[in-house]
Short mmCIF file of C-alpha atoms and ligand atoms in Angstrom, two decimals:
data_model
loop_
_atom_site.label_atom_id
_atom_site.label_comp_id
_atom_site.label_asym_id
_atom_site.label_seq_id
_atom_site.Cartn_x
_atom_site.Cartn_y
_atom_site.Cartn_z
CA UNK A 279 67.72 -150.15 68.70
CA UNK A 280 67.85 -153.83 67.76
CA UNK A 281 64.61 -155.64 66.89
CA UNK A 282 64.13 -159.26 65.88
CA UNK A 283 61.82 -160.66 63.21
CA UNK A 284 61.59 -163.92 61.27
CA UNK A 285 61.34 -162.25 57.86
CA UNK A 286 62.27 -158.68 56.89
CA UNK A 287 61.12 -157.36 53.52
CA UNK A 288 62.64 -154.46 51.60
CA UNK A 289 60.08 -152.66 49.42
CA UNK A 290 56.34 -152.06 49.56
CA UNK A 291 55.53 -152.65 45.88
CA UNK A 292 53.33 -155.55 44.73
CA UNK A 293 56.10 -158.14 45.27
CA UNK A 294 57.01 -157.11 48.82
CA UNK A 295 53.42 -156.62 49.97
CA UNK A 296 52.42 -160.01 48.58
CA UNK A 297 55.39 -161.73 50.25
CA UNK A 298 54.50 -160.04 53.55
CA UNK A 299 50.93 -161.36 53.28
CA UNK A 300 51.77 -165.06 52.80
CA UNK A 301 54.76 -165.03 55.16
CA UNK A 302 52.55 -163.64 57.94
CA UNK A 303 49.80 -166.13 56.99
CA UNK A 304 52.46 -168.82 57.45
CA UNK A 305 52.78 -167.77 61.09
CA UNK A 306 55.99 -165.71 60.84
CA UNK A 307 56.85 -162.42 62.50
CA UNK A 308 57.18 -160.20 59.42
CA UNK A 309 58.26 -156.60 58.94
CA UNK A 310 58.20 -154.66 55.65
CA UNK A 311 59.92 -151.34 54.91
CA UNK A 312 58.84 -148.89 52.23
CA UNK A 313 61.01 -145.83 51.68
CA UNK A 314 58.23 -143.64 50.27
CA UNK A 315 55.77 -141.74 52.47
CA UNK A 316 52.93 -144.12 51.69
CA UNK A 317 52.21 -147.33 49.81
CA UNK A 318 51.92 -146.40 46.10
CA UNK A 319 52.92 -142.82 46.88
CA UNK A 320 55.12 -142.67 43.77
CA UNK A 321 53.55 -144.65 40.95
CA UNK A 322 56.16 -146.17 38.66
CA UNK A 323 53.96 -148.22 36.38
CA UNK A 324 51.19 -147.86 33.82
CA UNK A 325 49.23 -150.77 35.23
CA UNK A 326 48.08 -152.88 32.31
CA UNK A 327 47.39 -156.47 33.24
CA UNK A 328 45.17 -159.45 32.48
CA UNK A 329 41.77 -160.29 33.91
CA UNK A 330 42.41 -164.04 34.12
CA UNK A 331 45.43 -163.53 36.37
CA UNK A 332 43.69 -160.87 38.47
CA UNK A 333 40.83 -163.32 39.08
CA UNK A 334 43.23 -166.15 39.92
CA UNK A 335 44.95 -163.82 42.39
CA UNK A 336 41.56 -162.81 43.90
CA UNK A 337 41.97 -159.14 43.08
CA UNK A 338 38.58 -157.38 43.46
CA UNK A 339 37.00 -156.32 40.15
CA UNK A 340 36.55 -152.75 41.35
CA UNK A 341 40.37 -152.37 41.17
CA UNK A 342 40.59 -152.59 37.38
CA UNK A 343 38.97 -151.31 34.20
CA UNK A 344 38.27 -154.20 31.77
CA UNK A 345 39.63 -153.92 28.22
CA UNK A 346 38.21 -155.67 25.17
CA UNK A 347 40.01 -154.13 22.14
CA UNK A 348 43.64 -153.42 21.29
CA UNK A 349 44.79 -150.82 18.79
CA UNK A 350 48.34 -150.66 17.47
CA UNK A 351 49.47 -147.51 15.72
CA UNK A 352 52.65 -147.17 13.62
CA UNK A 353 53.70 -144.12 11.56
CA UNK A 354 51.54 -145.05 8.55
CA UNK A 355 49.44 -147.93 9.74
CA UNK A 356 46.82 -148.77 12.36
CA UNK A 357 45.30 -152.08 13.39
CA UNK A 358 42.53 -152.79 15.90
CA UNK A 359 42.03 -156.26 17.26
CA UNK A 360 38.50 -156.62 18.53
CA UNK A 361 38.11 -159.09 21.38
CA UNK A 362 35.09 -161.31 21.95
CA UNK A 363 35.20 -160.61 25.67
CA UNK A 364 37.30 -158.65 28.15
CA UNK A 365 40.80 -160.13 28.52
CA UNK A 366 43.03 -157.25 29.56
CA UNK A 367 42.58 -154.55 32.17
CA UNK A 368 44.04 -151.26 33.38
CA UNK A 369 44.66 -151.36 37.11
CA UNK A 370 43.83 -148.73 39.67
CA UNK A 371 47.47 -149.02 40.77
CA UNK A 372 47.18 -147.06 44.00
CA UNK A 373 43.98 -148.88 44.96
CA UNK A 374 45.55 -152.26 44.20
CA UNK A 375 48.77 -151.70 46.15
CA UNK A 376 46.79 -150.32 49.13
CA UNK A 377 44.61 -153.44 48.94
CA UNK A 378 47.69 -155.70 48.94
CA UNK A 379 49.01 -153.74 51.94
CA UNK A 380 45.70 -154.23 53.75
CA UNK A 381 45.89 -158.00 53.16
CA UNK A 382 49.43 -158.02 54.59
CA UNK A 383 48.41 -155.91 57.61
CA UNK A 384 45.33 -158.05 58.30
CA UNK A 385 47.43 -161.20 58.26
CA UNK A 386 49.70 -159.72 60.93
CA UNK A 387 52.66 -158.22 59.03
CA UNK A 388 54.13 -154.98 60.39
CA UNK A 389 54.45 -152.30 57.72
CA UNK A 390 56.64 -149.22 58.05
CA UNK A 391 56.43 -146.38 55.53
CA UNK A 392 58.98 -143.60 55.08
CA UNK A 393 61.49 -146.23 56.16
CA UNK A 394 64.59 -146.43 54.01
CA UNK A 395 66.74 -149.55 54.19
CA UNK A 396 70.24 -148.12 53.85
CA UNK A 397 72.51 -150.95 54.98
CA UNK A 398 72.76 -154.60 55.96
CA UNK A 399 73.64 -156.39 59.18
CA UNK A 400 76.07 -159.18 58.51
CA UNK A 401 78.01 -161.72 60.56
CA UNK A 402 81.75 -162.37 60.67
CA UNK A 403 81.48 -164.40 57.45
CA UNK A 404 79.79 -161.39 55.75
CA UNK A 405 76.51 -163.28 55.51
CA UNK A 406 73.28 -161.34 55.82
CA UNK A 407 71.64 -161.24 59.26
CA UNK A 408 69.36 -158.22 58.94
CA UNK A 409 68.84 -154.63 57.87
CA UNK A 410 69.68 -151.07 58.91
CA UNK A 411 66.74 -148.79 58.40
CA UNK A 412 66.14 -145.04 58.68
CA UNK A 413 62.57 -144.67 59.96
CA UNK A 414 60.31 -142.04 61.55
CA UNK A 415 61.09 -143.83 64.87
CA UNK A 416 64.82 -143.26 64.36
CA UNK A 417 67.48 -145.54 62.95
CA UNK A 418 66.67 -149.20 63.59
CA UNK A 419 68.68 -152.41 63.37
CA UNK A 420 66.45 -155.29 62.36
CA UNK A 421 67.69 -158.83 62.88
CA UNK A 422 65.95 -161.34 60.60
CA UNK A 423 66.28 -165.05 59.78
CA UNK A 424 65.38 -164.32 56.15
CA UNK A 425 65.46 -161.14 54.07
CA UNK A 426 63.24 -160.72 51.00
CA UNK A 427 64.60 -158.20 48.52
CA UNK A 428 61.54 -156.71 46.82
CA UNK A 429 63.19 -153.35 46.25
CA UNK A 430 62.34 -153.33 42.53
CA UNK A 431 64.74 -152.02 39.91
CA UNK A 432 67.48 -151.19 42.46
CA UNK A 433 67.82 -154.80 43.78
CA UNK A 434 69.16 -153.07 46.88
CA UNK A 435 70.10 -156.10 48.98
CA UNK A 436 71.25 -158.29 46.11
CA UNK A 437 73.59 -155.56 44.93
CA UNK A 438 74.93 -154.76 48.41
CA UNK A 439 75.82 -158.44 48.80
CA UNK A 440 77.45 -158.55 45.36
CA UNK A 441 74.93 -161.17 44.19
CA UNK A 442 73.38 -158.85 41.62
CA UNK A 443 74.96 -156.31 39.30
CA UNK A 444 73.36 -153.09 38.00
CA UNK A 445 70.99 -153.78 35.10
CA UNK A 446 72.64 -152.98 31.75
CA UNK A 447 69.47 -153.19 29.68
CA UNK A 448 66.41 -151.49 31.07
CA UNK A 449 63.40 -149.42 30.17
CA UNK A 450 62.67 -145.96 31.47
CA UNK A 451 59.14 -144.66 31.27
CA UNK A 452 57.31 -141.38 31.82
CA UNK A 453 53.56 -141.07 31.99
CA UNK A 454 50.78 -138.59 32.70
CA UNK A 455 47.53 -139.77 34.19
CA UNK A 456 45.00 -137.37 32.70
CA UNK A 457 41.48 -136.17 32.71
CA UNK A 458 40.01 -136.45 29.21
CA UNK A 459 36.59 -135.60 27.89
CA UNK A 460 35.84 -138.57 25.66
CA UNK A 461 37.56 -141.90 25.62
CA UNK A 462 36.43 -145.38 24.67
CA UNK A 463 37.23 -147.08 27.97
CA UNK A 464 37.29 -150.59 26.43
CA UNK A 465 40.27 -150.05 24.10
CA UNK A 466 43.94 -149.57 24.83
CA UNK A 467 46.52 -148.25 22.37
CA UNK A 468 50.19 -149.03 21.77
CA UNK A 469 52.05 -146.64 19.47
CA UNK A 470 55.33 -147.60 17.81
CA UNK A 471 57.89 -145.97 15.53
CA UNK A 472 60.44 -143.17 16.02
CA UNK A 473 57.86 -140.39 16.45
CA UNK A 474 56.67 -142.11 19.61
CA UNK A 475 59.82 -143.71 21.01
CA UNK A 476 63.37 -144.14 19.69
CA UNK A 477 63.51 -147.64 21.14
CA UNK A 478 60.28 -148.80 22.68
CA UNK A 479 56.70 -147.65 22.46
CA UNK A 480 54.13 -145.18 23.71
CA UNK A 481 50.72 -145.98 25.13
CA UNK A 482 47.25 -144.76 25.97
CA UNK A 483 45.54 -146.84 28.65
CA UNK A 484 42.02 -145.88 29.77
CA UNK A 485 40.83 -146.15 33.36
CA UNK A 486 37.38 -144.81 32.50
CA UNK A 487 35.76 -142.61 29.82
CA UNK A 488 37.31 -139.60 31.53
CA UNK A 489 40.66 -140.85 32.79
CA UNK A 490 43.61 -142.15 30.77
CA UNK A 491 47.29 -142.85 31.20
CA UNK A 492 49.47 -141.56 28.36
CA UNK A 493 53.09 -142.64 28.47
CA UNK A 494 56.37 -143.30 26.67
CA UNK A 495 58.90 -146.05 27.35
CA UNK A 496 62.45 -145.98 26.00
CA UNK A 497 64.95 -148.85 26.08
CA UNK A 498 68.48 -148.29 27.35
CA UNK A 499 71.18 -148.66 26.08
CA UNK A 500 69.55 -148.55 22.63
CA UNK A 501 68.58 -144.93 23.24
CA UNK A 502 69.39 -142.32 25.88
CA UNK A 503 66.53 -140.03 24.83
CA UNK A 504 64.48 -138.63 27.69
CA UNK A 505 60.97 -140.12 27.70
CA UNK A 506 59.57 -136.92 29.26
CA UNK A 507 60.52 -134.87 26.18
CA UNK A 508 58.95 -137.39 23.86
CA UNK A 509 55.83 -137.58 26.01
CA UNK A 510 55.42 -133.79 26.00
CA UNK A 511 55.86 -133.74 22.23
CA UNK A 512 53.18 -136.39 21.73
CA UNK A 513 50.79 -134.32 23.83
CA UNK A 514 51.67 -130.99 22.23
CA UNK A 515 51.40 -132.30 18.69
CA UNK A 516 48.39 -134.44 19.58
CA UNK A 517 49.82 -137.42 17.73
CA UNK A 518 47.43 -140.28 16.99
CA UNK A 519 45.28 -141.32 18.85
CA UNK A 520 45.29 -138.13 20.95
CA UNK A 521 43.97 -136.18 17.94
CA UNK A 522 40.63 -137.86 18.66
CA UNK A 523 40.32 -136.36 22.15
CA UNK A 524 39.49 -132.67 22.60
CA UNK A 525 40.44 -131.96 26.18
CA UNK A 526 43.37 -133.70 27.90
CA UNK A 527 44.61 -132.39 31.26
CA UNK A 528 47.43 -134.11 33.18
CA UNK A 529 46.53 -134.77 36.83
CA UNK A 530 49.46 -136.99 37.91
CA UNK A 531 52.97 -137.64 36.66
CA UNK A 532 54.51 -141.13 36.91
CA UNK A 533 58.10 -142.14 36.23
CA UNK A 534 60.00 -145.40 36.58
CA UNK A 535 62.62 -147.90 35.51
CA UNK A 536 62.19 -151.57 34.67
CA UNK A 537 64.88 -154.20 34.04
CA UNK A 538 64.82 -155.54 30.53
CA UNK A 539 67.46 -158.24 30.17
CA UNK A 540 65.66 -161.27 31.57
CA UNK A 541 65.93 -162.66 35.05
CA UNK A 542 68.80 -162.76 37.52
CA UNK A 543 71.00 -165.90 37.27
CA UNK A 544 70.05 -166.83 40.82
CA UNK A 545 67.23 -165.46 42.94
CA UNK A 546 68.03 -167.26 46.20
CA UNK A 547 71.04 -167.31 48.52
CA UNK A 548 71.46 -168.23 52.17
CA UNK A 549 68.80 -166.25 54.07
CA UNK A 550 67.87 -164.19 50.99
CA UNK A 551 65.19 -164.22 48.29
CA UNK A 552 64.96 -161.78 45.37
CA UNK A 553 61.47 -161.25 43.96
CA UNK A 554 59.64 -159.06 41.43
CA UNK A 555 61.68 -156.56 39.42
CA UNK A 556 64.58 -157.15 41.76
CA UNK A 557 64.71 -160.69 40.32
CA UNK A 558 63.92 -159.60 36.74
CA UNK A 559 60.52 -161.33 36.68
CA UNK A 560 58.69 -159.48 33.92
CA UNK A 561 57.39 -160.03 30.41
CA UNK A 562 59.91 -158.18 28.23
CA UNK A 563 57.53 -157.81 25.28
CA UNK A 564 55.45 -155.08 26.84
CA UNK A 565 57.42 -154.75 30.07
CA UNK A 566 54.68 -155.90 32.38
CA UNK A 567 55.48 -157.47 35.71
CA UNK A 568 52.71 -156.71 38.22
CA UNK A 569 50.98 -160.08 37.88
CA UNK A 570 54.31 -161.88 38.40
CA UNK A 571 55.26 -159.61 41.31
CA UNK A 572 52.04 -160.58 43.12
CA UNK A 573 52.15 -164.28 42.25
CA UNK A 574 55.85 -164.81 42.96
CA UNK A 575 55.72 -162.44 45.94
CA UNK A 576 53.13 -164.76 47.49
CA UNK A 577 55.28 -167.76 46.56
CA UNK A 578 58.39 -166.16 48.11
CA UNK A 579 56.54 -165.46 51.37
CA UNK A 580 55.18 -168.99 51.55
CA UNK A 581 58.42 -170.80 50.73
CA UNK A 582 60.33 -168.35 52.93
CA UNK A 583 58.09 -169.14 55.91
CA UNK A 584 58.52 -172.90 55.36
CA UNK A 585 62.30 -172.53 55.07
CA UNK A 586 62.79 -171.05 58.54
CA UNK A 587 62.82 -174.45 60.25
CA UNK A 588 65.87 -175.29 58.07
CA UNK A 589 67.63 -171.99 58.81
CA UNK A 590 66.45 -170.43 55.50
CA UNK A 591 69.61 -171.74 53.84
CA UNK A 592 69.82 -171.63 50.06
CA UNK A 593 68.80 -175.27 49.56
CA UNK A 594 65.59 -174.71 51.53
CA UNK A 595 64.66 -171.82 49.20
CA UNK A 596 65.23 -173.62 45.88
CA UNK A 597 61.56 -174.59 45.66
CA UNK A 598 60.76 -170.91 45.10
CA UNK A 599 63.28 -170.58 42.29
CA UNK A 600 62.27 -173.85 40.63
CA UNK A 601 58.56 -173.01 40.58
CA UNK A 602 58.85 -169.50 39.20
CA UNK A 603 61.43 -170.47 36.57
CA UNK A 604 59.30 -173.39 35.38
CA UNK A 605 56.40 -171.02 34.95
CA UNK A 606 58.00 -168.13 33.06
CA UNK A 607 61.68 -168.56 32.21
CA UNK A 608 61.20 -169.95 28.69
CA UNK A 609 58.53 -167.29 27.96
CA UNK A 610 60.93 -164.57 29.07
CA UNK A 611 63.63 -165.98 26.77
CA UNK A 612 61.34 -166.09 23.70
CA UNK A 613 59.93 -162.64 24.45
CA UNK A 614 63.45 -161.22 24.74
CA UNK A 615 64.22 -162.46 21.23
CA UNK A 616 61.11 -160.82 19.75
CA UNK A 617 61.88 -157.68 21.69
CA UNK A 618 65.45 -157.40 20.41
CA UNK A 619 64.03 -157.64 16.88
CA UNK A 620 61.45 -154.94 17.68
CA UNK A 621 64.08 -152.56 19.06
CA UNK A 622 65.79 -152.45 15.65
CA UNK A 623 62.73 -151.90 13.41
CA UNK A 624 62.53 -148.80 11.21
CA UNK A 625 59.24 -146.92 10.78
CA UNK A 626 58.57 -148.72 7.48
CA UNK A 627 59.31 -152.08 9.05
CA UNK A 628 56.89 -151.27 11.86
CA UNK A 629 54.20 -150.48 9.30
CA UNK A 630 54.79 -153.96 7.86
CA UNK A 631 54.99 -155.63 11.29
CA UNK A 632 51.49 -154.36 12.02
CA UNK A 633 50.26 -156.30 9.00
CA UNK A 634 51.30 -159.49 10.82
CA UNK A 635 49.13 -158.43 13.74
CA UNK A 636 46.23 -157.57 11.42
CA UNK A 637 45.95 -161.23 10.48
CA UNK A 638 45.97 -162.53 14.02
CA UNK A 639 42.80 -163.47 15.86
CA UNK A 640 42.20 -161.79 19.22
CA UNK A 641 43.31 -164.99 20.96
CA UNK A 642 46.52 -165.24 18.92
CA UNK A 643 47.32 -161.59 19.56
CA UNK A 644 46.77 -162.02 23.29
CA UNK A 645 48.91 -165.15 23.51
CA UNK A 646 51.61 -163.25 21.69
CA UNK A 647 51.57 -160.02 23.67
CA UNK A 648 51.25 -161.90 26.98
CA UNK A 649 54.36 -163.91 25.95
CA UNK A 650 52.39 -167.16 26.08
CA UNK A 651 54.69 -168.84 23.59
CA UNK A 652 54.49 -172.60 23.33
CA UNK A 653 55.93 -174.40 20.31
CA UNK A 654 52.49 -175.80 19.41
CA UNK A 655 50.90 -172.34 19.51
CA UNK A 656 53.66 -170.81 17.43
CA UNK A 657 53.59 -173.54 14.80
CA UNK A 658 49.81 -173.13 14.52
CA UNK A 659 50.19 -169.39 14.18
CA UNK A 660 52.88 -169.75 11.49
CA UNK A 661 50.70 -172.26 9.59
CA UNK A 662 47.65 -170.01 9.81
CA UNK A 663 49.71 -166.99 8.66
CA UNK A 664 52.01 -168.23 5.91
CA UNK A 665 53.54 -164.81 5.02
CA UNK A 666 57.31 -164.38 5.02
CA UNK A 667 57.32 -161.81 7.83
CA UNK A 668 55.44 -164.20 10.12
CA UNK A 669 57.86 -166.99 9.35
CA UNK A 670 60.81 -164.71 10.18
CA UNK A 671 59.20 -163.60 13.41
CA UNK A 672 58.57 -167.11 14.65
CA UNK A 673 61.92 -168.44 13.51
CA UNK A 674 63.54 -165.82 15.71
CA UNK A 675 61.34 -166.84 18.64
CA UNK A 676 62.10 -170.52 18.28
CA UNK A 677 65.87 -169.99 18.09
CA UNK A 678 67.67 -171.47 21.08
CA UNK A 679 69.66 -169.12 23.26
C1 LIG B 911 57.13 -146.93 32.99
C2 LIG B 911 56.72 -148.32 33.43
C3 LIG B 911 55.54 -148.85 32.99
C4 LIG B 911 55.15 -150.13 33.39
N1 LIG B 911 53.96 -150.62 32.96
C5 LIG B 911 53.52 -151.82 33.40
C6 LIG B 911 52.25 -152.31 33.04
O1 LIG B 911 51.52 -151.68 32.29
N2 LIG B 911 51.85 -153.50 33.55
C7 LIG B 911 52.65 -154.23 34.39
O2 LIG B 911 52.25 -155.32 34.82
N3 LIG B 911 53.87 -153.80 34.72
C8 LIG B 911 54.33 -152.61 34.27
N4 LIG B 911 55.56 -152.16 34.64
C9 LIG B 911 56.39 -153.02 35.48
C10 LIG B 911 55.88 -153.08 36.91
O3 LIG B 911 55.71 -151.78 37.41
C11 LIG B 911 56.88 -153.84 37.76
O4 LIG B 911 57.15 -155.09 37.16
C12 LIG B 911 56.33 -154.05 39.18
O5 LIG B 911 56.07 -152.81 39.78
C13 LIG B 911 57.34 -154.82 40.02
O6 LIG B 911 56.93 -154.82 41.35
P1 LIG B 911 58.02 -154.85 42.53
O7 LIG B 911 57.23 -154.91 43.79
O8 LIG B 911 59.02 -155.88 42.24
O9 LIG B 911 58.80 -153.46 42.42
P2 LIG B 911 58.30 -151.96 42.63
O10 LIG B 911 56.89 -151.83 42.23
O11 LIG B 911 59.30 -151.10 41.98
O12 LIG B 911 58.37 -151.75 44.20
C14 LIG B 911 59.58 -151.65 44.89
C15 LIG B 911 59.35 -150.81 46.12
O13 LIG B 911 60.54 -150.85 46.93
C16 LIG B 911 60.75 -149.58 47.47
N5 LIG B 911 62.19 -149.52 47.79
C17 LIG B 911 63.24 -149.57 46.93
N6 LIG B 911 64.40 -149.50 47.60
C18 LIG B 911 64.09 -149.42 48.91
C19 LIG B 911 64.87 -149.32 50.10
N7 LIG B 911 66.21 -149.31 50.04
N8 LIG B 911 64.24 -149.23 51.29
C20 LIG B 911 62.87 -149.25 51.35
N9 LIG B 911 62.09 -149.34 50.25
C21 LIG B 911 62.69 -149.43 49.05
C22 LIG B 911 60.33 -148.63 46.38
O14 LIG B 911 60.03 -147.34 46.87
C23 LIG B 911 59.10 -149.34 45.81
O15 LIG B 911 57.91 -148.93 46.43
C24 LIG B 911 55.99 -150.88 34.24
C25 LIG B 911 57.19 -150.34 34.68
C26 LIG B 911 57.57 -149.07 34.29
C27 LIG B 911 58.86 -148.49 34.78
#
C-alpha cells in the first residue's frame, strides 16, 4: 500500500519525536516509525542531563531528579564537588520520551510503533523518495518529500544511501536500574580506572533515594571488553560507592551504543536530514546527547517544514546544519581531544587527574564536564589552577585539529 506524507521520520527516540512535533506544528503531514513495541520500550541511555537545558526546552520538572553534587572516584582517590544549587539532573527517560511523543501526537503527527523501516523508495536517479516499512498493518510504502533519519547509532537511512559509514569509534554501555535502600538522591558518581572500565567510566545516577542507575561504558576500538561483565563485577564486589549501600536489586536492564568520533561530515542531503546520534550530535566527554537530540530534533522539524516549498533540496536544509554546527561543533572538537587523553590514562594518572578536579569550583567543573569550552573560560581556569597537569590538559584542548 502506498501512502503519501510531507515528512517521514525514522526513529522514535528524543530526536525523531522532537522533529515530529515541530514539523507537525509547521503544518506538515508527518509520520514517524519506531521499530520497538512502544516509545522508550528499550532504554539505551542513562539519562543524565542539565536543568538549564531542560527548562529551556520546557521539559516538566516532574520528569527529572535534580542533582547538586558530583563525586568522582578513581582507584585511590575520591573528589566531591559540592554545588551551590541544582545544575544537573537524572531523567525519567521513559516518562520524558512518552512526553515528547505526546507533544508530537497532539500537534498532529502520526506515530507508528512496532514499525521497522527496512528499505528506501528511490527514483531513477537513486534519490530518496520515501520508506519501506514493516508494520502491524502490513508492509507499507511511504512516499515523502523529506525524510528525517533519527534512527540513532545505526544511521539507517544515511548508511543505506552511502552518505554515512559505520561508526569506527563508539561507546557501548550496560546498566541496571535498581531498587536501593539508601541513596543520597542529590549526588551522582562517575568512577574511572581499569577496575571500572578498560576505556571509559562507570556511573551511579540516582533517580530518588530508592532508585539508582548503575552502569559501565566502554570505548571501542580501545577495548572490546564486555560492559556487562564489568558491571556484574562492580555489583558483586560492591566497588565504591556501592559499598555504602546495603541492598541493591536490579529491576531493569539497559544496553546501548553511542557514536564517539564527533559529528558526520554532512547532515543534510537532497530530501534528507540526519539528527541526534545519527548525526553524531553528542558531548563526547561524558557521552551525553539527549539535550542535543531534543533541541536539534526540533530544529530539524522546523527547518524541514520550511524547506518543503523549495522541494527540500540540500540548499534549503543548510540552515539546520549551520545553526547546530555553530552551537556545538567546536565544543565537540575540544571535548574529543580531552577524551582521547582520558582514554589512555593509567590508574595512577587518573588518581592525579582527580586532583585537577579537586581544585575546580562547581561552576568550573560543570563548564568542563558539559564541554562548555571557550578560550576565555579555559585561560581563566588555567590561570586559577597553575599546576602542570592543568596546563597540559588545557594545552591539549586548545590544540587545533
Ligand atoms: C549506555 C549509554 C548511556 C548514555 N547516557 C547518556 C546520558 O546520561 N545523558 C545523555 O544525554 N545521553 C546519554 N547517552 C546518549 C543518548 O542516549 C543519545 O545521545 C540519545 O538517545 C540520542 O537520541 P536519538 O533520538 O538520536 O537516538 P535514539 O535514542 O537511539 O533513538 C533512535 C530510535 O530509532 C529507532 N530505530 C532505529 N532504527 C530504526 C528503523 N530502521 N526503523 C524504525 N525505528 C528505528 C530505535 O529503536 C530508537 O528508538 C547514552 C548512550 C548510551 C549508549
